[in-house]
PDB file of C-alpha atoms in Angstrom:
ATOM      1  CA  MET A   1     -13.050  14.983  -9.768  1.00  0.00           C
ATOM      2  CA  SER A   2      -9.430  15.983 -10.301  1.00  0.00           C
ATOM      3  CA  PHE A   3      -6.566  16.608  -7.927  1.00  0.00           C
ATOM      4  CA  VAL A   4      -5.885  19.915  -9.722  1.00  0.00           C
ATOM      5  CA  GLU A   5      -9.465  21.116 -10.313  1.00  0.00           C
ATOM      6  CA  TYR A   6     -12.010  21.482  -7.529  1.00  0.00           C
ATOM      7  CA  GLY A   7     -15.389  19.782  -7.901  1.00  0.00           C
ATOM      8  CA  ASP A   8     -18.396  20.765  -5.797  1.00  0.00           C
ATOM      9  CA  THR A   9     -20.264  17.460  -5.647  1.00  0.00           C
ATOM     10  CA  ILE A  10     -19.214  13.832  -5.210  1.00  0.00           C
ATOM     11  CA  LYS A  11     -19.580  11.758  -8.377  1.00  0.00           C
ATOM     12  CA  ASP A  12     -19.387   8.058  -9.185  1.00  0.00           C
ATOM     13  CA  GLY A  13     -15.726   7.106  -9.728  1.00  0.00           C
ATOM     14  CA  ASP A  14     -14.298   9.932  -7.578  1.00  0.00           C
ATOM     15  CA  THR A  15     -11.558   9.428  -5.025  1.00  0.00           C
ATOM     16  CA  ALA A  16     -12.698  10.986  -1.734  1.00  0.00           C
ATOM     17  CA  ILE A  17     -11.144  11.264   1.723  1.00  0.00           C
ATOM     18  CA  VAL A  18     -13.192   9.906   4.646  1.00  0.00           C
ATOM     19  CA  PHE A  19     -12.240  12.103   7.610  1.00  0.00           C
ATOM     20  CA  LEU A  20     -12.869  10.597  11.053  1.00  0.00           C
ATOM     21  CA  GLY A  21     -10.394  12.868  12.893  1.00  0.00           C
ATOM     22  CA  HIS A  22      -7.020  14.549  12.493  1.00  0.00           C
ATOM     23  CA  GLU A  23      -5.273  11.259  13.211  1.00  0.00           C
ATOM     24  CA  SER A  24      -7.771   9.044  11.392  1.00  0.00           C
ATOM     25  CA  MET A  25      -8.696   9.344   7.714  1.00  0.00           C
ATOM     26  CA  PHE A  26      -8.501   7.191   4.613  1.00  0.00           C
ATOM     27  CA  PRO A  27      -9.208   7.386   0.857  1.00  0.00           C
ATOM     28  CA  VAL A  28     -12.135   5.648  -0.788  1.00  0.00           C
ATOM     29  CA  LYS A  29     -13.150   5.208  -4.423  1.00  0.00           C
ATOM     30  CA  VAL A  30     -16.807   6.170  -4.766  1.00  0.00           C
ATOM     31  CA  GLN A  31     -18.846   3.549  -6.649  1.00  0.00           C
ATOM     32  CA  HIS A  32     -22.578   2.869  -7.055  1.00  0.00           C
ATOM     33  CA  GLY A  33     -23.759  -0.003  -4.874  1.00  0.00           C
ATOM     34  CA  THR A  34     -20.599  -0.084  -2.743  1.00  0.00           C
ATOM     35  CA  VAL A  35     -20.401   0.292   1.045  1.00  0.00           C
ATOM     36  CA  THR A  36     -17.495   1.349   3.252  1.00  0.00           C
ATOM     37  CA  GLN A  37     -17.091   0.129   6.822  1.00  0.00           C
ATOM     38  CA  THR A  38     -15.951   2.566   9.542  1.00  0.00           C
ATOM     39  CA  LYS A  39     -15.864   2.363  13.325  1.00  0.00           C
ATOM     40  CA  TYR A  40     -19.015   4.521  13.309  1.00  0.00           C
ATOM     41  CA  GLY A  41     -20.887   2.168  10.987  1.00  0.00           C
ATOM     42  CA  VAL A  42     -21.502   1.685   7.274  1.00  0.00           C
ATOM     43  CA  ILE A  43     -21.331   4.386   4.586  1.00  0.00           C
ATOM     44  CA  ARG A  44     -23.469   3.569   1.524  1.00  0.00           C
ATOM     45  CA  HIS A  45     -21.969   5.233  -1.523  1.00  0.00           C
ATOM     46  CA  SER A  46     -25.195   5.396  -3.556  1.00  0.00           C
ATOM     47  CA  THR A  47     -27.231   7.201  -0.896  1.00  0.00           C
ATOM     48  CA  ASP A  48     -24.666   8.747   1.473  1.00  0.00           C
ATOM     49  CA  LEU A  49     -22.000  10.017  -0.961  1.00  0.00           C
ATOM     50  CA  ILE A  50     -22.979  10.376  -4.619  1.00  0.00           C
ATOM     51  CA  GLY A  51     -24.598  13.751  -5.252  1.00  0.00           C
ATOM     52  CA  LYS A  52     -23.571  15.191  -1.872  1.00  0.00           C
ATOM     53  CA  LYS A  53     -21.246  18.170  -1.608  1.00  0.00           C
ATOM     54  CA  TYR A  54     -17.609  17.720  -0.641  1.00  0.00           C
ATOM     55  CA  GLY A  55     -17.159  18.706   2.987  1.00  0.00           C
ATOM     56  CA  SER A  56     -20.547  17.237   3.932  1.00  0.00           C
ATOM     57  CA  LYS A  57     -21.135  15.628   7.295  1.00  0.00           C
ATOM     58  CA  VAL A  58     -22.301  12.045   6.669  1.00  0.00           C
ATOM     59  CA  THR A  59     -24.085  10.010   9.355  1.00  0.00           C
ATOM     60  CA  CYS A  60     -23.071   6.345   9.483  1.00  0.00           C
ATOM     61  CA  SER A  61     -25.326   3.379  10.298  1.00  0.00           C
ATOM     62  CA  LYS A  62     -24.341   3.299  14.006  1.00  0.00           C
ATOM     63  CA  GLY A  63     -25.201   6.953  14.500  1.00  0.00           C
ATOM     64  CA  GLY A  64     -21.653   8.303  14.315  1.00  0.00           C
ATOM     65  CA  TRP A  65     -20.612  10.727  11.607  1.00  0.00           C
ATOM     66  CA  VAL A  66     -17.671  11.523   9.327  1.00  0.00           C
ATOM     67  CA  PHE A  67     -16.719  14.286   6.889  1.00  0.00           C
ATOM     68  CA  ILE A  68     -16.137  13.585   3.187  1.00  0.00           C
ATOM     69  CA  LEU A  69     -13.297  15.763   1.877  1.00  0.00           C
ATOM     70  CA  HIS A  70     -12.170  16.660  -1.632  1.00  0.00           C
ATOM     71  CA  PRO A  71      -8.738  15.111  -2.280  1.00  0.00           C
ATOM     72  CA  THR A  72      -5.650  17.329  -2.393  1.00  0.00           C
ATOM     73  CA  PRO A  73      -1.967  16.409  -2.794  1.00  0.00           C
ATOM     74  CA  GLU A  74      -1.465  17.097   0.927  1.00  0.00           C
ATOM     75  CA  LEU A  75      -4.313  14.781   1.964  1.00  0.00           C
ATOM     76  CA  TRP A  76      -3.140  12.160  -0.518  1.00  0.00           C
ATOM     77  CA  THR A  77       0.369  12.259   0.977  1.00  0.00           C
ATOM     78  CA  MET A  78      -1.143  11.434   4.380  1.00  0.00           C
ATOM     79  CA  ASN A  79      -3.321   8.585   3.069  1.00  0.00           C
ATOM     80  CA  LEU A  80      -1.717   7.045  -0.020  1.00  0.00           C
ATOM     81  CA  PRO A  81      -0.785   3.335  -0.206  1.00  0.00           C
ATOM     82  CA  HIS A  82       2.956   3.110   0.488  1.00  0.00           C
ATOM     83  CA  ARG A  83       4.844   1.293  -2.245  1.00  0.00           C
ATOM     84  CA  THR A  84       8.080   3.024  -1.200  1.00  0.00           C
ATOM     85  CA  GLN A  85       9.252   5.530   1.381  1.00  0.00           C
ATOM     86  CA  ILE A  86       7.688   8.885   0.526  1.00  0.00           C
ATOM     87  CA  LEU A  87       8.338  12.599   0.858  1.00  0.00           C
ATOM     88  CA  TYR A  88       6.048  14.559   3.166  1.00  0.00           C
ATOM     89  CA  SER A  89       4.706  18.096   2.924  1.00  0.00           C
ATOM     90  CA  THR A  90       7.568  19.640   4.933  1.00  0.00           C
ATOM     91  CA  ASP A  91      10.150  18.615   2.320  1.00  0.00           C
ATOM     92  CA  ILE A  92       7.758  18.964  -0.632  1.00  0.00           C
ATOM     93  CA  SER A  93       7.084  22.628   0.146  1.00  0.00           C
ATOM     94  CA  ILE A  94      10.778  23.598   0.157  1.00  0.00           C
ATOM     95  CA  ILE A  95      11.409  21.545  -3.011  1.00  0.00           C
ATOM     96  CA  THR A  96       8.623  23.360  -4.858  1.00  0.00           C
ATOM     97  CA  MET A  97       9.932  26.753  -3.743  1.00  0.00           C
ATOM     98  CA  MET A  98      13.641  26.153  -4.370  1.00  0.00           C
ATOM     99  CA  LEU A  99      13.013  24.668  -7.837  1.00  0.00           C
ATOM    100  CA  GLU A 100      11.076  27.867  -8.637  1.00  0.00           C
ATOM    101  CA  LEU A 101       8.098  25.940 -10.007  1.00  0.00           C
ATOM    102  CA  LYS A 102       4.983  27.672 -11.302  1.00  0.00           C
ATOM    103  CA  PRO A 103       2.062  26.982 -13.658  1.00  0.00           C
ATOM    104  CA  GLY A 104       3.509  26.080 -17.050  1.00  0.00           C
ATOM    105  CA  SER A 105       6.803  24.650 -15.758  1.00  0.00           C
ATOM    106  CA  ILE A 106       8.228  21.448 -17.238  1.00  0.00           C
ATOM    107  CA  VAL A 107       9.593  19.080 -14.568  1.00  0.00           C
ATOM    108  CA  CYS A 108      11.500  15.780 -14.766  1.00  0.00           C
ATOM    109  CA  GLU A 109      11.348  13.410 -11.776  1.00  0.00           C
ATOM    110  CA  SER A 110      12.996  10.105 -10.865  1.00  0.00           C
ATOM    111  CA  GLY A 111      11.829   7.912  -9.284  1.00  0.00           C
ATOM    112  CA  THR A 112       8.085   8.070  -9.125  1.00  0.00           C
ATOM    113  CA  GLY A 113       7.756   5.768  -6.106  1.00  0.00           C
ATOM    114  CA  SER A 114       4.377   6.099  -4.411  1.00  0.00           C
ATOM    115  CA  GLY A 115       3.561   9.377  -6.180  1.00  0.00           C
ATOM    116  CA  SER A 116       3.530  11.662  -3.130  1.00  0.00           C
ATOM    117  CA  LEU A 117       5.758  14.354  -4.646  1.00  0.00           C
ATOM    118  CA  SER A 118       4.381  13.705  -8.139  1.00  0.00           C
ATOM    119  CA  HIS A 119       0.869  14.848  -7.180  1.00  0.00           C
ATOM    120  CA  ALA A 120       2.218  18.053  -5.624  1.00  0.00           C
ATOM    121  CA  LEU A 121       4.368  18.784  -8.702  1.00  0.00           C
ATOM    122  CA  ILE A 122       1.417  18.207 -11.038  1.00  0.00           C
ATOM    123  CA  ARG A 123      -0.795  20.558  -9.014  1.00  0.00           C
ATOM    124  CA  THR A 124       1.934  23.229  -9.096  1.00  0.00           C
ATOM    125  CA  VAL A 125       2.605  23.147 -12.868  1.00  0.00           C
ATOM    126  CA  ALA A 126      -1.063  22.779 -13.935  1.00  0.00           C
ATOM    127  CA  PRO A 127      -2.837  23.645 -16.170  1.00  0.00           C
ATOM    128  CA  THR A 128      -0.232  24.172 -18.920  1.00  0.00           C
ATOM    129  CA  GLY A 129       2.904  22.506 -17.506  1.00  0.00           C
ATOM    130  CA  HIS A 130       3.960  18.862 -17.609  1.00  0.00           C
ATOM    131  CA  LEU A 131       5.691  16.273 -15.433  1.00  0.00           C
ATOM    132  CA  TYR A 132       7.959  13.610 -16.918  1.00  0.00           C
ATOM    133  CA  THR A 133       8.459  10.988 -14.234  1.00  0.00           C
ATOM    134  CA  VAL A 134      10.697   7.925 -14.544  1.00  0.00           C
ATOM    135  CA  GLU A 135      10.316   4.760 -12.448  1.00  0.00           C
ATOM    136  CA  PHE A 136      12.739   1.821 -12.628  1.00  0.00           C
ATOM    137  CA  HIS A 137      10.290  -0.720 -11.147  1.00  0.00           C
ATOM    138  CA  GLN A 138       7.706  -1.845 -13.738  1.00  0.00           C
ATOM    139  CA  GLN A 139       4.846  -2.646 -11.323  1.00  0.00           C
ATOM    140  CA  ARG A 140       5.251   0.683  -9.528  1.00  0.00           C
ATOM    141  CA  ALA A 141       5.253   2.528 -12.858  1.00  0.00           C
ATOM    142  CA  GLU A 142       2.036   0.796 -13.942  1.00  0.00           C
ATOM    143  CA  LYS A 143       0.358   1.527 -10.607  1.00  0.00           C
ATOM    144  CA  ALA A 144       1.389   5.197 -10.853  1.00  0.00           C
ATOM    145  CA  ARG A 145      -0.177   5.457 -14.342  1.00  0.00           C
ATOM    146  CA  GLU A 146      -3.395   3.930 -12.982  1.00  0.00           C
ATOM    147  CA  GLU A 147      -3.564   6.379 -10.077  1.00  0.00           C
ATOM    148  CA  PHE A 148      -2.883   9.414 -12.277  1.00  0.00           C
ATOM    149  CA  ARG A 149      -5.694   8.284 -14.583  1.00  0.00           C
ATOM    150  CA  GLU A 150      -8.133   7.768 -11.687  1.00  0.00           C
ATOM    151  CA  HIS A 151      -7.204  11.173 -10.245  1.00  0.00           C
ATOM    152  CA  GLY A 152      -7.861  13.023 -13.502  1.00  0.00           C
ATOM    153  CA  VAL A 153      -4.304  14.252 -14.080  1.00  0.00           C
ATOM    154  CA  GLU A 154      -3.031  11.827 -16.748  1.00  0.00           C
ATOM    155  CA  HIS A 155      -2.898  14.653 -19.352  1.00  0.00           C
ATOM    156  CA  LEU A 156      -0.329  16.475 -17.187  1.00  0.00           C
ATOM    157  CA  VAL A 157       2.106  13.604 -16.604  1.00  0.00           C
ATOM    158  CA  THR A 158       4.109  11.078 -18.614  1.00  0.00           C
ATOM    159  CA  VAL A 159       5.260   7.953 -16.751  1.00  0.00           C
ATOM    160  CA  THR A 160       8.261   6.080 -18.186  1.00  0.00           C
ATOM    161  CA  ASN A 161       9.547   2.709 -16.981  1.00  0.00           C
ATOM    162  CA  GLN A 162      13.335   2.743 -17.452  1.00  0.00           C
ATOM    163  CA  ASP A 163      16.648   3.214 -15.663  1.00  0.00           C
ATOM    164  CA  VAL A 164      17.301   6.952 -15.525  1.00  0.00           C
ATOM    165  CA  CYS A 165      21.004   6.400 -14.805  1.00  0.00           C
ATOM    166  CA  LYS A 166      21.408   4.582 -18.138  1.00  0.00           C
ATOM    167  CA  ASN A 167      18.641   5.940 -20.361  1.00  0.00           C
ATOM    168  CA  GLY A 168      17.853   9.384 -18.948  1.00  0.00           C
ATOM    169  CA  PHE A 169      14.419  11.026 -18.877  1.00  0.00           C
ATOM    170  CA  GLY A 170      13.480  10.664 -22.551  1.00  0.00           C
ATOM    171  CA  VAL A 171      13.476  14.444 -23.171  1.00  0.00           C
ATOM    172  CA  SER A 172      16.204  16.978 -23.983  1.00  0.00           C
ATOM    173  CA  ASN A 173      16.605  20.719 -23.357  1.00  0.00           C
ATOM    174  CA  VAL A 174      12.988  21.272 -22.227  1.00  0.00           C
ATOM    175  CA  ALA A 175      12.848  20.950 -18.424  1.00  0.00           C
ATOM    176  CA  ASP A 176      12.772  23.919 -16.071  1.00  0.00           C
ATOM    177  CA  ALA A 177      13.632  21.638 -13.145  1.00  0.00           C
ATOM    178  CA  VAL A 178      14.806  18.102 -12.374  1.00  0.00           C
ATOM    179  CA  PHE A 179      14.245  16.152  -9.152  1.00  0.00           C
ATOM    180  CA  LEU A 180      16.219  13.010  -8.255  1.00  0.00           C
ATOM    181  CA  ASP A 181      15.261  10.536  -5.522  1.00  0.00           C
ATOM    182  CA  ILE A 182      17.372   7.497  -6.415  1.00  0.00           C
ATOM    183  CA  PRO A 183      20.125   5.512  -4.629  1.00  0.00           C
ATOM    184  CA  SER A 184      22.953   6.867  -6.838  1.00  0.00           C
ATOM    185  CA  PRO A 185      21.935  10.338  -8.057  1.00  0.00           C
ATOM    186  CA  TRP A 186      25.497  11.182  -9.162  1.00  0.00           C
ATOM    187  CA  GLU A 187      25.086   8.677 -12.014  1.00  0.00           C
ATOM    188  CA  ALA A 188      22.095  10.630 -13.375  1.00  0.00           C
ATOM    189  CA  ILE A 189      23.528  14.182 -13.203  1.00  0.00           C
ATOM    190  CA  GLY A 190      24.656  14.063 -16.842  1.00  0.00           C
ATOM    191  CA  HIS A 191      21.183  12.998 -18.011  1.00  0.00           C
ATOM    192  CA  ALA A 192      19.629  15.682 -15.798  1.00  0.00           C
ATOM    193  CA  LYS A 193      21.792  18.337 -17.461  1.00  0.00           C
ATOM    194  CA  SER A 194      20.705  17.100 -20.906  1.00  0.00           C
ATOM    195  CA  ALA A 195      17.020  17.254 -19.907  1.00  0.00           C
ATOM    196  CA  LEU A 196      17.252  20.810 -18.556  1.00  0.00           C
ATOM    197  CA  LYS A 197      16.704  23.848 -20.760  1.00  0.00           C
ATOM    198  CA  ALA A 198      19.716  25.644 -22.229  1.00  0.00           C
ATOM    199  CA  GLU A 199      20.478  27.685 -19.119  1.00  0.00           C
ATOM    200  CA  GLY A 200      19.050  28.580 -15.744  1.00  0.00           C
ATOM    201  CA  GLY A 201      17.342  25.268 -14.999  1.00  0.00           C
ATOM    202  CA  ARG A 202      17.288  24.016 -11.412  1.00  0.00           C
ATOM    203  CA  ILE A 203      18.041  20.557 -10.012  1.00  0.00           C
ATOM    204  CA  CYS A 204      17.306  18.955  -6.639  1.00  0.00           C
ATOM    205  CA  SER A 205      18.576  15.653  -5.270  1.00  0.00           C
ATOM    206  CA  PHE A 206      17.122  13.966  -2.165  1.00  0.00           C
ATOM    207  CA  SER A 207      19.472  11.606  -0.301  1.00  0.00           C
ATOM    208  CA  PRO A 208      19.295  10.176   3.243  1.00  0.00           C
ATOM    209  CA  CYS A 209      23.086   9.743   3.650  1.00  0.00           C
ATOM    210  CA  ILE A 210      25.733  12.471   3.652  1.00  0.00           C
ATOM    211  CA  GLU A 211      28.082  10.241   1.609  1.00  0.00           C
ATOM    212  CA  GLN A 212      25.520  10.294  -1.206  1.00  0.00           C
ATOM    213  CA  VAL A 213      25.382  14.083  -0.944  1.00  0.00           C
ATOM    214  CA  GLN A 214      29.176  14.386  -1.221  1.00  0.00           C
ATOM    215  CA  ARG A 215      29.366  12.292  -4.393  1.00  0.00           C
ATOM    216  CA  THR A 216      26.381  14.132  -5.898  1.00  0.00           C
ATOM    217  CA  CYS A 217      27.947  17.545  -5.237  1.00  0.00           C
ATOM    218  CA  LEU A 218      31.210  16.437  -6.888  1.00  0.00           C
ATOM    219  CA  ALA A 219      29.251  15.256  -9.942  1.00  0.00           C
ATOM    220  CA  MET A 220      27.344  18.549 -10.105  1.00  0.00           C
ATOM    221  CA  GLU A 221      30.608  20.483 -10.080  1.00  0.00           C
ATOM    222  CA  GLU A 222      32.026  18.213 -12.773  1.00  0.00           C
ATOM    223  CA  TYR A 223      29.047  18.937 -15.052  1.00  0.00           C
ATOM    224  CA  GLY A 224      29.250  22.688 -14.494  1.00  0.00           C
ATOM    225  CA  PHE A 225      26.371  23.279 -12.083  1.00  0.00           C
ATOM    226  CA  THR A 226      26.615  26.356  -9.863  1.00  0.00           C
ATOM    227  CA  GLU A 227      24.981  27.636  -6.640  1.00  0.00           C
ATOM    228  CA  ILE A 228      25.272  24.171  -5.088  1.00  0.00           C
ATOM    229  CA  ASN A 229      23.868  24.020  -1.554  1.00  0.00           C
ATOM    230  CA  THR A 230      22.456  21.357   0.753  1.00  0.00           C
ATOM    231  CA  LEU A 231      19.563  21.768   3.205  1.00  0.00           C
ATOM    232  CA  GLU A 232      18.050  19.605   5.923  1.00  0.00           C
ATOM    233  CA  ILE A 233      14.516  20.424   7.043  1.00  0.00           C
ATOM    234  CA  LEU A 234      13.794  19.639  10.708  1.00  0.00           C
ATOM    235  CA  LEU A 235      10.366  20.361  12.168  1.00  0.00           C
ATOM    236  CA  ARG A 236      10.495  21.673  15.742  1.00  0.00           C
ATOM    237  CA  VAL A 237       7.117  21.884  17.482  1.00  0.00           C
ATOM    238  CA  TYR A 238       6.593  24.050  20.583  1.00  0.00           C
ATOM    239  CA  ASN A 239       4.189  23.204  23.374  1.00  0.00           C
ATOM    240  CA  VAL A 240       2.446  26.344  24.669  1.00  0.00           C
ATOM    241  CA  ARG A 241       1.263  26.037  28.266  1.00  0.00           C
ATOM    242  CA  THR A 242       0.345  28.138  31.292  1.00  0.00           C
ATOM    243  CA  ILE A 243       2.856  28.004  34.151  1.00  0.00           C
ATOM    244  CA  SER A 244       2.917  29.538  37.624  1.00  0.00           C
ATOM    245  CA  LEU A 245       6.043  31.004  39.198  1.00  0.00           C
ATOM    246  CA  GLN A 246       6.533  32.314  42.712  1.00  0.00           C
ATOM    247  CA  ILE A 247       7.214  36.047  42.896  1.00  0.00           C
ATOM    248  CA  PRO A 248      10.413  36.907  44.766  1.00  0.00           C
ATOM    249  CA  ASP A 249      10.085  38.980  47.967  1.00  0.00           C
ATOM    250  CA  LEU A 250      11.340  42.440  46.995  1.00  0.00           C
ATOM    251  CA  GLY A 251       9.929  44.295  49.994  1.00  0.00           C
ATOM    252  CA  LYS A 252       6.820  44.701  52.127  1.00  0.00           C
ATOM    253  CA  ALA A 253       3.579  44.242  50.273  1.00  0.00           C
ATOM    254  CA  ALA A 254       2.024  47.107  52.226  1.00  0.00           C
ATOM    255  CA  GLU A 255       4.652  49.526  50.929  1.00  0.00           C
ATOM    256  CA  ASP A 256       4.098  48.287  47.382  1.00  0.00           C
ATOM    257  CA  ASN A 257       0.344  48.697  47.781  1.00  0.00           C
ATOM    258  CA  SER A 258       0.629  52.216  49.123  1.00  0.00           C
ATOM    259  CA  SER A 259       3.013  53.269  46.346  1.00  0.00           C
ATOM    260  CA  THR A 260       0.749  51.894  43.615  1.00  0.00           C
ATOM    261  CA  GLY A 261      -2.514  53.077  45.171  1.00  0.00           C
ATOM    262  CA  PHE A 262      -3.874  49.555  45.577  1.00  0.00           C
ATOM    263  CA  ASP A 263      -6.995  49.247  47.708  1.00  0.00           C
ATOM    264  CA  SER A 264      -7.742  45.683  48.835  1.00  0.00           C
ATOM    265  CA  SER A 265     -11.277  46.712  49.810  1.00  0.00           C
ATOM    266  CA  ASN A 266     -12.041  47.859  46.265  1.00  0.00           C
ATOM    267  CA  PRO A 267     -13.344  44.913  44.172  1.00  0.00           C
ATOM    268  CA  SER A 268     -12.244  46.634  40.966  1.00  0.00           C
ATOM    269  CA  ASP A 269      -8.606  46.212  42.043  1.00  0.00           C
ATOM    270  CA  GLN A 270      -8.829  42.479  42.620  1.00  0.00           C
ATOM    271  CA  GLY A 271      -7.714  41.710  39.051  1.00  0.00           C
ATOM    272  CA  SER A 272      -4.750  44.091  39.176  1.00  0.00           C
ATOM    273  CA  PRO A 273      -1.115  42.855  39.157  1.00  0.00           C
ATOM    274  CA  CYS A 274      -0.842  43.705  42.850  1.00  0.00           C
ATOM    275  CA  ALA A 275      -3.557  41.182  43.633  1.00  0.00           C
ATOM    276  CA  ASN A 276      -1.341  38.507  42.134  1.00  0.00           C
ATOM    277  CA  LEU A 277       1.579  39.858  44.171  1.00  0.00           C
ATOM    278  CA  GLN A 278      -0.304  39.247  47.411  1.00  0.00           C
ATOM    279  CA  GLN A 279      -0.960  35.654  46.344  1.00  0.00           C
ATOM    280  CA  GLY A 280       2.776  35.122  45.839  1.00  0.00           C
ATOM    281  CA  THR A 281       2.567  33.602  42.321  1.00  0.00           C
ATOM    282  CA  VAL A 282       2.050  34.861  38.809  1.00  0.00           C
ATOM    283  CA  GLN A 283       0.796  32.943  35.761  1.00  0.00           C
ATOM    284  CA  PHE A 284       1.971  33.435  32.201  1.00  0.00           C
ATOM    285  CA  LYS A 285       2.200  31.578  28.880  1.00  0.00           C
ATOM    286  CA  SER A 286       5.383  29.708  28.052  1.00  0.00           C
ATOM    287  CA  GLY A 287       6.484  27.904  24.899  1.00  0.00           C
ATOM    288  CA  VAL A 288       8.881  24.981  25.186  1.00  0.00           C
ATOM    289  CA  PRO A 289       9.948  22.457  22.516  1.00  0.00           C
ATOM    290  CA  LEU A 290       8.680  18.908  22.806  1.00  0.00           C
ATOM    291  CA  ARG A 291      11.090  16.375  24.309  1.00  0.00           C
ATOM    292  CA  GLU A 292      10.799  14.195  21.213  1.00  0.00           C
ATOM    293  CA  VAL A 293      10.829  15.732  17.734  1.00  0.00           C
ATOM    294  CA  VAL A 294      10.769  14.354  14.197  1.00  0.00           C
ATOM    295  CA  GLY A 295      14.373  13.603  13.281  1.00  0.00           C
ATOM    296  CA  HIS A 296      16.392  13.355  10.105  1.00  0.00           C
ATOM    297  CA  THR A 297      14.592  12.384   6.879  1.00  0.00           C
ATOM    298  CA  GLY A 298      17.080  13.354   4.184  1.00  0.00           C
ATOM    299  CA  TYR A 299      19.315  16.010   2.658  1.00  0.00           C
ATOM    300  CA  LEU A 300      18.101  18.229  -0.182  1.00  0.00           C
ATOM    301  CA  THR A 301      20.868  19.357  -2.532  1.00  0.00           C
ATOM    302  CA  PHE A 302      20.021  22.156  -4.986  1.00  0.00           C
ATOM    303  CA  ALA A 303      22.011  23.549  -7.908  1.00  0.00           C
ATOM    304  CA  THR A 304      21.580  25.685 -11.037  1.00  0.00           C
ATOM    305  CA  LYS A 305      22.580  24.888 -14.612  1.00  0.00           C
ATOM    306  CA  SER A 306      25.000  27.635 -15.636  1.00  0.00           C
TER     307      SER A 306
END
């Protein structure tokens, strides 16, 4: 099993996603002789999981059932253990696009955090690219190395435990893109420029406060970056529903019926618009935004090395 290569069957040692519903799922490490408790009963790894195909419907001991899904970066983002605040797929998708990442790209990242973005970056640059990720916190760096090894992507990523603002990324003139998610990104802009390839490399900085964005933009200008722009991604969901509205009285219904050739005695005309006119209401689909929407997460500042 690997997060960047699809496997057909569940094997001992795999990380799988137990799917109970769209709002209820969790990861599990598959091991011989182990059981997993769910609200639908027990799942026995040896008999219920190992050797079965991903996507299988597994019946639990109480008669309920779950699906066992192959892990992806998107599913991992929804289920990973939170060691820090993480980036979600809405921001990750625009980061991947604006950094112009593709298979074979070299990417530098700081900090690693819980690894949500890291898994998406690794999947994007595989099979020939590489991710150099720097984490200041030693325990988080060690846990990230362990997860990358368990997920079969350790050959695509190098985890370094150091302060990127003081010591940089450990590479020079090789990166196609740099991503910064640290409290003071303006202190790392110089190291980011050194890590980027000679020209044309892209940089992105994620910051929750506009004051951080202002200082970062000034530092980017100081180091000669161009095409500096800041985005904020807000997800606005619409609720589609059927509503009924009363039709205004624009004249006698009999005159309307005679002009349109409507025959109330003819059953074939009962579904016509005029039939709705006689009832005084009309139904149609309407889309309205939800009263409560997901608010601000952070600002994404992009720039290009000139």
